[in-house]
């Protein structure tokens, strides 16, 4: 898999920050900044040759949007999906939560196009709306899949992958998917832990509840880093992984570049390997 240039991911985050700045400081479900975020990501995917769809759903009386992008080719009865929620909370621009996962999978998708990848399994990327009110967009997506859910080989979720006081947490829901990420980080001599803070708390839950194999990465939210974790990962013990979680200070400054870089490279590795 290619190395993903973290500068491109950061440039996308700057764009999402600008979108929030121009739209009342947030990119929340039901607000103009959300739809503008969808349009920004979609524009890049269309230009790169993806087939994109914007799927509408109702989220608490407001119109919600999921953005779905398919890469041509591969066995569609074995679709490998990567997803991230694109909405922020109303209180802030949501750059770590979850501009980071959104920009990370965007740059991996663009790398797939650049490499003109010819995967054995079909590849699909999704940006979900209204996660912050209880995974509403991803649930709407899975409901709409119906019987086609048997065609989803695996779903990989990326929600918060650039936390400023970062950890390296790998979802432990499925051993096969967990191993792909663990092996990648082991090669880079980066210690990982099983992800427990987020069980049932992000879009992978919608897929897992439907019986689909799920995996993913997480760099930590409002839990505090322990002494032991600070020894392994650096950063500050006794401080939250993301002290700006769900706050107005979750801006483009609220990112650890190295963590974002490592996590984005891990996504590329996993998608290349799982779709081959
Ligand atoms: N889903 C949470 C949110 O968006 C963040 C989170 C992700 C928490 C993964 C734990 C694990 O606020
Ligand atoms: Zn959140
Ligand atoms: Zn989130």
CSV table of N, CA, C and O in Angstrom, one decimal, residues 83-87 98 127-132 134-139 142 155 157-159 171 200-208 214:
chain,number,residue,atom,x,y,z
A,83,UNK,N,-15.6,3.5,6.4
A,83,UNK,CA,-16.5,4.6,6.7
A,83,UNK,C,-16.1,5.5,7.8
A,83,UNK,O,-15.2,5.1,8.7
A,84,UNK,N,-16.6,6.7,7.8
A,84,UNK,CA,-16.4,7.7,8.9
A,84,UNK,C,-17.6,8.6,8.9
A,84,UNK,O,-18.2,8.9,7.9
A,85,UNK,N,-17.9,9.1,10.1
A,85,UNK,CA,-19.0,10.1,10.2
A,85,UNK,C,-18.4,11.5,9.9
A,85,UNK,O,-17.3,11.8,10.4
A,86,UNK,N,-19.2,12.2,9.1
A,86,UNK,CA,-18.7,13.5,8.6
A,86,UNK,C,-19.3,14.7,9.4
A,86,UNK,O,-18.9,15.8,9.3
A,87,UNK,N,-20.4,14.4,10.2
A,87,UNK,CA,-21.0,15.4,11.0
A,87,UNK,C,-20.2,15.8,12.3
A,87,UNK,O,-19.5,14.9,12.8
A,98,UNK,N,-15.3,14.4,13.5
A,98,UNK,CA,-14.5,13.4,12.9
A,98,UNK,C,-14.0,13.8,11.5
A,98,UNK,O,-14.2,13.1,10.6
A,127,UNK,N,-19.3,8.2,4.0
A,127,UNK,CA,-19.2,9.3,4.9
A,127,UNK,C,-20.7,9.5,5.5
A,127,UNK,O,-21.6,9.8,4.7
A,128,UNK,N,-20.8,9.2,6.7
A,128,UNK,CA,-22.2,9.1,7.3
A,128,UNK,C,-22.6,10.4,8.0
A,128,UNK,O,-21.7,11.1,8.6
A,129,UNK,N,-23.9,10.7,7.8
A,129,UNK,CA,-24.4,11.9,8.5
A,129,UNK,C,-25.0,11.5,9.9
A,129,UNK,O,-25.3,10.3,10.1
A,130,UNK,N,-25.2,12.5,10.7
A,130,UNK,CA,-25.9,12.4,12.0
A,130,UNK,C,-25.5,11.2,12.8
A,130,UNK,O,-26.3,10.5,13.4
A,131,UNK,N,-24.2,11.0,13.0
A,131,UNK,CA,-23.7,10.0,13.9
A,131,UNK,C,-23.9,10.5,15.3
A,131,UNK,O,-24.2,9.8,16.3
A,132,UNK,N,-23.8,11.8,15.5
A,132,UNK,CA,-23.7,12.4,16.8
A,132,UNK,C,-25.1,12.3,17.6
A,132,UNK,O,-25.1,12.5,18.8
A,134,UNK,N,-26.8,9.5,17.6
A,134,UNK,CA,-27.0,8.1,17.8
A,134,UNK,C,-26.9,7.2,16.5
A,134,UNK,O,-27.7,6.4,16.3
A,135,UNK,N,-25.8,7.5,15.7
A,135,UNK,CA,-25.5,6.7,14.5
A,135,UNK,C,-26.7,6.6,13.6
A,135,UNK,O,-27.0,5.6,13.0
A,136,UNK,N,-27.4,7.8,13.4
A,136,UNK,CA,-28.6,7.8,12.6
A,136,UNK,C,-28.4,7.5,11.1
A,136,UNK,O,-29.1,6.7,10.5
A,137,UNK,N,-27.4,8.1,10.6
A,137,UNK,CA,-27.1,7.9,9.1
A,137,UNK,C,-26.6,6.5,8.8
A,137,UNK,O,-27.1,5.9,7.8
A,138,UNK,N,-25.7,6.0,9.6
A,138,UNK,CA,-25.2,4.6,9.3
A,138,UNK,C,-26.3,3.6,9.5
A,138,UNK,O,-26.4,2.6,8.8
A,139,UNK,N,-27.2,3.8,10.5
A,139,UNK,CA,-28.4,2.9,10.7
A,139,UNK,C,-29.3,3.0,9.5
A,139,UNK,O,-29.8,1.9,9.0
A,142,UNK,N,-27.6,1.0,6.7
A,142,UNK,CA,-27.7,-0.5,6.9
A,142,UNK,C,-29.2,-1.0,6.7
A,142,UNK,O,-29.4,-2.0,6.0
A,155,UNK,N,-16.7,-4.1,7.3
A,155,UNK,CA,-16.8,-2.7,7.5
A,155,UNK,C,-15.8,-2.1,8.4
A,155,UNK,O,-15.7,-2.6,9.6
A,157,UNK,N,-14.3,1.2,10.5
A,157,UNK,CA,-14.8,2.5,11.0
A,157,UNK,C,-13.6,3.3,11.5
A,157,UNK,O,-12.7,2.8,12.2
A,158,UNK,N,-13.6,4.6,11.1
A,158,UNK,CA,-12.6,5.5,11.6
A,158,UNK,C,-13.2,6.7,12.2
A,158,UNK,O,-13.7,7.6,11.4
A,159,UNK,N,-13.3,6.8,13.5
A,159,UNK,CA,-13.9,7.9,14.2
A,159,UNK,C,-12.9,8.4,15.2
A,159,UNK,O,-12.7,7.7,16.3
A,171,UNK,N,-10.0,-1.8,17.1
A,171,UNK,CA,-11.3,-2.5,17.4
A,171,UNK,C,-11.0,-4.0,17.5
A,171,UNK,O,-10.4,-4.6,16.6
A,200,UNK,N,-19.9,0.2,20.8
A,200,UNK,CA,-21.3,0.6,20.5
A,200,UNK,C,-21.4,2.1,20.4
A,200,UNK,O,-22.6,2.5,20.3
A,201,UNK,N,-20.4,2.8,20.3
A,201,UNK,CA,-20.5,4.3,20.3
A,201,UNK,C,-20.2,4.9,19.0
A,201,UNK,O,-20.1,6.2,18.9
A,202,UNK,N,-20.0,4.2,17.9
A,202,UNK,CA,-19.8,4.8,16.6
A,202,UNK,C,-20.5,4.0,15.5
A,202,UNK,O,-21.1,3.0,15.9
A,203,UNK,N,-20.3,4.4,14.3
A,203,UNK,CA,-21.1,3.8,13.2
A,203,UNK,C,-20.9,2.3,13.0
A,203,UNK,O,-21.7,1.6,12.4
A,204,UNK,N,-19.8,1.8,13.4
A,204,UNK,CA,-19.6,0.3,13.3
A,204,UNK,C,-20.7,-0.5,14.0
A,204,UNK,O,-21.0,-1.6,13.6
A,205,UNK,N,-21.3,0.1,15.0
A,205,UNK,CA,-22.3,-0.6,15.8
A,205,UNK,C,-23.5,-0.9,14.9
A,205,UNK,O,-24.1,-2.0,15.0
A,206,UNK,N,-23.8,0.0,14.0
A,206,UNK,CA,-25.0,-0.2,13.0
A,206,UNK,C,-24.7,-1.5,12.2
A,206,UNK,O,-25.6,-2.3,11.9
A,207,UNK,N,-23.4,-1.6,11.8
A,207,UNK,CA,-23.1,-2.8,10.9
A,207,UNK,C,-23.0,-4.0,11.8
A,207,UNK,O,-23.4,-5.1,11.4
A,208,UNK,N,-22.3,-3.9,12.9
A,208,UNK,CA,-22.2,-5.1,13.8
A,208,UNK,C,-23.5,-5.7,14.2
A,208,UNK,O,-23.7,-6.9,14.2
A,214,UNK,N,-16.9,-6.2,11.7
A,214,UNK,CA,-16.4,-4.8,11.7
A,214,UNK,C,-15.0,-4.7,12.4
A,214,UNK,O,-14.6,-5.6,13.2
